[in-house]
């Protein structure tokens, strides 16, 4: 099965609107026309989405635009929240859901992740659903069971067609921003377990079609190793996505 590689940059809470507009232009310049084989997505903070969207439109870039979170209601008295239709209005195509930083600092649970995944699909946004274990869970030998359970709850209640369009990012928490990574083989083992979970829930065709990204200290120097693994279909990149050249090098490693 030929799955298209996807490299997404999660800019977290680093870029102002102005900085984001410059960064996306720099990335586009670095990538030139080498974009086409790989799906590239940038995910600025909410306040930067409009500026980045404008650059993408005016410069006719093919890159996707993602938010880092979304609320599950379309509108209402939810102070501080952003709805799916607010994102699609700004031509967002993707949304990261359930990042471990949102689970840790903002009370995100598998249940809220599930509501957001459904809301994203309803709005035509491509969810990038995050999962991953702590170091303690890994050292206890419980990684597979933990990640399988996050996925089982987080993406429950879809239909097989939606499940096939899922993107799941496997991000071991201990690898995020630390410079430490699992071996590519061990990351692939978890990616395979994620695919098997989707297979058990929605059938083999959905499992073959859905994409699994690896995230956690992905750099130009190690990206190719992860991309060489059969169940890894790309990367969700944090720190290295804030540097246009590093991000473009990671994209090129996926070609
Ligand atoms: P780093 O690439 O900085 O480790 O961050 C990974 C991440 O959390 C992407 O969502």
GROMACS .gro file of C-alpha atoms and ligand atoms in nm:
model
  265
    1UNK     CA    1   0.000   0.000   0.000
    2UNK     CA    2   0.140   0.333  -0.105
    3UNK     CA    3   0.073   0.587   0.165
    4UNK     CA    4   0.176   0.946   0.100
    5UNK     CA    5   0.439   1.067   0.345
    6UNK     CA    6   0.334   1.358   0.566
    7UNK     CA    7   0.563   1.597   0.750
    8UNK     CA    8   0.392   1.843   0.984
    9UNK     CA    9   0.555   2.124   1.179
   10UNK     CA   10   0.410   2.197   1.521
   11UNK     CA   11   0.521   2.551   1.604
   12UNK     CA   12   0.376   2.521   1.956
   13UNK     CA   13   0.370   2.856   2.142
   14UNK     CA   14   0.677   3.002   1.975
   15UNK     CA   15   0.576   3.224   1.683
   16UNK     CA   16   0.396   3.556   1.676
   17UNK     CA   17   0.178   3.621   1.375
   18UNK     CA   18   0.454   3.822   1.206
   19UNK     CA   19   0.720   3.561   1.278
   20UNK     CA   20   0.493   3.289   1.142
   21UNK     CA   21   0.441   3.474   0.815
   22UNK     CA   22   0.818   3.503   0.770
   23UNK     CA   23   0.878   3.139   0.868
   24UNK     CA   24   0.629   2.997   0.619
   25UNK     CA   25   0.786   3.207   0.342
   26UNK     CA   26   1.132   3.087   0.438
   27UNK     CA   27   1.014   2.724   0.440
   28UNK     CA   28   0.855   2.765   0.096
   29UNK     CA   29   1.178   2.913  -0.038
   30UNK     CA   30   1.387   2.632   0.108
   31UNK     CA   31   1.156   2.368  -0.034
   32UNK     CA   32   1.127   2.526  -0.376
   33UNK     CA   33   0.950   2.270  -0.593
   34UNK     CA   34   1.060   1.963  -0.400
   35UNK     CA   35   0.727   1.978  -0.219
   36UNK     CA   36   0.515   1.762  -0.444
   37UNK     CA   37   0.595   1.406  -0.327
   38UNK     CA   38   0.539   1.478   0.040
   39UNK     CA   39   0.238   1.630   0.215
   40UNK     CA   40   0.371   1.926   0.415
   41UNK     CA   41   0.168   2.095   0.689
   42UNK     CA   42   0.252   2.387   0.917
   43UNK     CA   43   0.069   2.439   1.246
   44UNK     CA   44   0.106   2.792   1.388
   45UNK     CA   45  -0.055   2.909   1.711
   46UNK     CA   46  -0.417   3.028   1.663
   47UNK     CA   47  -0.317   3.394   1.635
   48UNK     CA   48  -0.078   3.318   1.349
   49UNK     CA   49  -0.317   3.116   1.136
   50UNK     CA   50  -0.460   3.407   0.937
   51UNK     CA   51  -0.122   3.554   0.846
   52UNK     CA   52   0.019   3.217   0.743
   53UNK     CA   53  -0.297   3.137   0.550
   54UNK     CA   54  -0.263   3.463   0.358
   55UNK     CA   55   0.097   3.380   0.260
   56UNK     CA   56  -0.008   3.031   0.148
   57UNK     CA   57  -0.286   3.178  -0.065
   58UNK     CA   58  -0.095   3.470  -0.219
   59UNK     CA   59   0.214   3.263  -0.294
   60UNK     CA   60   0.006   2.971  -0.426
   61UNK     CA   61   0.177   2.725  -0.190
   62UNK     CA   62   0.056   2.368  -0.182
   63UNK     CA   63   0.132   2.323   0.186
   64UNK     CA   64  -0.143   2.241   0.434
   65UNK     CA   65  -0.233   2.457   0.731
   66UNK     CA   66  -0.314   2.311   1.069
   67UNK     CA   67  -0.425   2.433   1.409
   68UNK     CA   68  -0.278   2.289   1.729
   69UNK     CA   69  -0.616   2.227   1.894
   70UNK     CA   70  -0.988   2.282   1.838
   71UNK     CA   71  -1.302   2.276   2.051
   72UNK     CA   72  -1.581   2.034   1.960
   73UNK     CA   73  -1.875   2.278   1.948
   74UNK     CA   74  -1.934   2.503   1.648
   75UNK     CA   75  -2.024   2.810   1.855
   76UNK     CA   76  -2.153   2.905   2.197
   77UNK     CA   77  -2.058   3.039   2.540
   78UNK     CA   78  -1.713   2.878   2.554
   79UNK     CA   79  -1.479   3.162   2.646
   80UNK     CA   80  -1.137   3.124   2.496
   81UNK     CA   81  -1.226   2.833   2.270
   82UNK     CA   82  -1.190   2.810   1.891
   83UNK     CA   83  -1.438   2.613   1.683
   84UNK     CA   84  -1.389   2.401   1.370
   85UNK     CA   85  -1.572   2.653   1.151
   86UNK     CA   86  -1.340   2.930   1.266
   87UNK     CA   87  -1.050   2.720   1.143
   88UNK     CA   88  -1.202   2.622   0.810
   89UNK     CA   89  -1.290   2.987   0.746
   90UNK     CA   90  -0.916   3.059   0.754
   91UNK     CA   91  -0.855   2.766   0.516
   92UNK     CA   92  -0.714   2.533   0.777
   93UNK     CA   93  -0.691   2.181   0.643
   94UNK     CA   94  -0.556   1.994   0.947
   95UNK     CA   95  -0.577   2.003   1.324
   96UNK     CA   96  -0.354   1.845   1.588
   97UNK     CA   97  -0.565   1.682   1.859
   98UNK     CA   98  -0.460   1.545   2.197
   99UNK     CA   99  -0.095   1.652   2.200
  100UNK     CA  100   0.069   1.537   2.524
  101UNK     CA  101   0.129   1.901   2.621
  102UNK     CA  102  -0.246   1.961   2.603
  103UNK     CA  103  -0.310   1.647   2.803
  104UNK     CA  104  -0.056   1.757   3.067
  105UNK     CA  105  -0.131   2.129   3.097
  106UNK     CA  106  -0.490   2.167   2.977
  107UNK     CA  107  -0.669   1.861   3.106
  108UNK     CA  108  -0.718   1.691   2.771
  109UNK     CA  109  -0.838   1.331   2.806
  110UNK     CA  110  -0.908   1.047   2.565
  111UNK     CA  111  -1.274   1.145   2.593
  112UNK     CA  112  -1.220   1.508   2.489
  113UNK     CA  113  -0.984   1.389   2.218
  114UNK     CA  114  -1.263   1.171   2.082
  115UNK     CA  115  -1.513   1.459   2.075
  116UNK     CA  116  -1.261   1.676   1.894
  117UNK     CA  117  -1.179   1.406   1.638
  118UNK     CA  118  -1.549   1.376   1.552
  119UNK     CA  119  -1.586   1.754   1.533
  120UNK     CA  120  -1.283   1.778   1.303
  121UNK     CA  121  -1.419   1.517   1.062
  122UNK     CA  122  -1.762   1.683   1.063
  123UNK     CA  123  -1.598   2.011   0.961
  124UNK     CA  124  -1.379   1.853   0.693
  125UNK     CA  125  -1.059   1.903   0.892
  126UNK     CA  126  -0.796   1.631   0.888
  127UNK     CA  127  -0.724   1.533   1.251
  128UNK     CA  128  -0.369   1.448   1.355
  129UNK     CA  129  -0.433   1.250   1.672
  130UNK     CA  130  -0.145   1.232   1.917
  131UNK     CA  131  -0.058   0.948   2.152
  132UNK     CA  132   0.249   0.837   2.342
  133UNK     CA  133   0.375   0.705   2.671
  134UNK     CA  134   0.571   0.851   2.961
  135UNK     CA  135   0.914   0.718   3.048
  136UNK     CA  136   0.769   0.537   3.353
  137UNK     CA  137   0.515   0.358   3.133
  138UNK     CA  138   0.788   0.257   2.889
  139UNK     CA  139   1.018   0.133   3.163
  140UNK     CA  140   0.734  -0.072   3.308
  141UNK     CA  141   0.697  -0.241   2.969
  142UNK     CA  142   0.346  -0.104   2.921
  143UNK     CA  143   0.395   0.111   2.610
  144UNK     CA  144   0.189  -0.100   2.371
  145UNK     CA  145  -0.106  -0.145   2.605
  146UNK     CA  146  -0.106   0.225   2.696
  147UNK     CA  147  -0.093   0.351   2.339
  148UNK     CA  148  -0.352   0.097   2.221
  149UNK     CA  149  -0.587   0.217   2.492
  150UNK     CA  150  -0.533   0.586   2.401
  151UNK     CA  151  -0.617   0.505   2.040
  152UNK     CA  152  -0.913   0.279   2.117
  153UNK     CA  153  -1.082   0.555   2.318
  154UNK     CA  154  -0.954   0.853   2.120
  155UNK     CA  155  -1.081   0.743   1.780
  156UNK     CA  156  -1.390   0.544   1.885
  157UNK     CA  157  -1.714   0.572   1.689
  158UNK     CA  158  -1.580   0.662   1.345
  159UNK     CA  159  -1.682   0.487   1.027
  160UNK     CA  160  -1.429   0.282   0.833
  161UNK     CA  161  -1.388   0.548   0.567
  162UNK     CA  162  -1.298   0.811   0.828
  163UNK     CA  163  -1.067   0.567   1.002
  164UNK     CA  164  -0.880   0.518   0.677
  165UNK     CA  165  -0.821   0.892   0.656
  166UNK     CA  166  -0.688   0.914   1.011
  167UNK     CA  167  -0.341   1.043   1.088
  168UNK     CA  168  -0.203   0.929   1.424
  169UNK     CA  169   0.117   1.080   1.560
  170UNK     CA  170   0.308   0.853   1.794
  171UNK     CA  171   0.506   1.084   2.022
  172UNK     CA  172   0.674   0.923   2.323
  173UNK     CA  173   0.659   1.196   2.588
  174UNK     CA  174   1.016   1.132   2.702
  175UNK     CA  175   1.139   1.199   2.347
  176UNK     CA  176   0.971   1.539   2.307
  177UNK     CA  177   1.221   1.822   2.317
  178UNK     CA  178   1.484   1.605   2.486
  179UNK     CA  179   1.710   1.496   2.202
  180UNK     CA  180   1.636   1.137   2.304
  181UNK     CA  181   1.450   0.906   2.067
  182UNK     CA  182   1.343   0.544   2.058
  183UNK     CA  183   1.526   0.333   1.803
  184UNK     CA  184   1.349   0.344   1.466
  185UNK     CA  185   1.266  -0.025   1.510
  186UNK     CA  186   1.100   0.031   1.845
  187UNK     CA  187   0.907   0.334   1.711
  188UNK     CA  188   0.794   0.114   1.424
  189UNK     CA  189   0.678  -0.155   1.668
  190UNK     CA  190   0.444   0.098   1.831
  191UNK     CA  191   0.334   0.230   1.491
  192UNK     CA  192   0.248  -0.127   1.393
  193UNK     CA  193   0.052  -0.174   1.717
  194UNK     CA  194  -0.143   0.146   1.640
  195UNK     CA  195  -0.220   0.018   1.290
  196UNK     CA  196  -0.329  -0.318   1.434
  197UNK     CA  197  -0.560  -0.138   1.677
  198UNK     CA  198  -0.724   0.050   1.390
  199UNK     CA  199  -0.746  -0.280   1.201
  200UNK     CA  200  -0.927  -0.448   1.490
  201UNK     CA  201  -1.168  -0.154   1.522
  202UNK     CA  202  -1.234  -0.069   1.158
  203UNK     CA  203  -1.097  -0.350   0.940
  204UNK     CA  204  -0.775  -0.412   0.748
  205UNK     CA  205  -0.835  -0.166   0.460
  206UNK     CA  206  -0.865   0.128   0.704
  207UNK     CA  207  -0.553   0.008   0.886
  208UNK     CA  208  -0.354  -0.008   0.564
  209UNK     CA  209  -0.470   0.334   0.454
  210UNK     CA  210  -0.434   0.534   0.777
  211UNK     CA  211  -0.102   0.707   0.839
  212UNK     CA  212   0.118   0.695   1.146
  213UNK     CA  213   0.371   0.971   1.208
  214UNK     CA  214   0.658   0.958   1.450
  215UNK     CA  215   0.726   1.263   1.668
  216UNK     CA  216   0.984   1.343   1.935
  217UNK     CA  217   1.324   1.504   1.866
  218UNK     CA  218   1.301   1.450   1.489
  219UNK     CA  219   1.597   1.628   1.326
  220UNK     CA  220   1.747   1.633   0.976
  221UNK     CA  221   2.011   1.387   1.105
  222UNK     CA  222   1.769   1.116   1.223
  223UNK     CA  223   1.459   1.168   1.007
  224UNK     CA  224   1.557   0.927   0.730
  225UNK     CA  225   1.601   0.640   0.977
  226UNK     CA  226   1.242   0.678   1.096
  227UNK     CA  227   1.109   0.725   0.743
  228UNK     CA  228   1.275   0.399   0.639
  229UNK     CA  229   1.048   0.202   0.872
  230UNK     CA  230   0.750   0.032   0.703
  231UNK     CA  231   0.477   0.152   0.941
  232UNK     CA  232   0.601   0.512   0.978
  233UNK     CA  233   0.453   0.749   0.722
  234UNK     CA  234   0.611   1.077   0.822
  235UNK     CA  235   0.681   1.300   1.120
  236UNK     CA  236   0.531   1.555   1.353
  237UNK     CA  237   0.818   1.795   1.415
  238UNK     CA  238   0.847   2.044   1.702
  239UNK     CA  239   1.175   2.231   1.758
  240UNK     CA  240   1.328   2.158   1.418
  241UNK     CA  241   1.018   2.294   1.241
  242UNK     CA  242   1.101   2.645   1.365
  243UNK     CA  243   1.410   2.652   1.146
  244UNK     CA  244   1.320   2.666   0.776
  245UNK     CA  245   1.630   2.481   0.657
  246UNK     CA  246   1.601   2.202   0.916
  247UNK     CA  247   1.232   2.156   0.843
  248UNK     CA  248   1.293   2.149   0.468
  249UNK     CA  249   1.573   1.895   0.516
  250UNK     CA  250   1.331   1.672   0.710
  251UNK     CA  251   1.074   1.706   0.431
  252UNK     CA  252   1.337   1.612   0.175
  253UNK     CA  253   1.432   1.307   0.383
  254UNK     CA  254   1.074   1.186   0.331
  255UNK     CA  255   1.091   1.209  -0.050
  256LIG     P1  256   1.027   1.812   1.932
  256LIG     O1  257   1.045   1.782   1.785
  256LIG     O2  258   1.072   1.949   1.969
  256LIG     O3  259   1.083   1.704   2.016
  256LIG     O4  260   0.868   1.813   1.958
  256LIG     C1  261   0.792   1.706   1.915
  256LIG     C2  262   0.648   1.743   1.926
  256LIG     O5  263   0.596   1.753   2.036
  256LIG     C3  264   0.575   1.769   1.802
  256LIG     O6  265   0.439   1.776   1.826
   0.00000   0.00000   0.00000
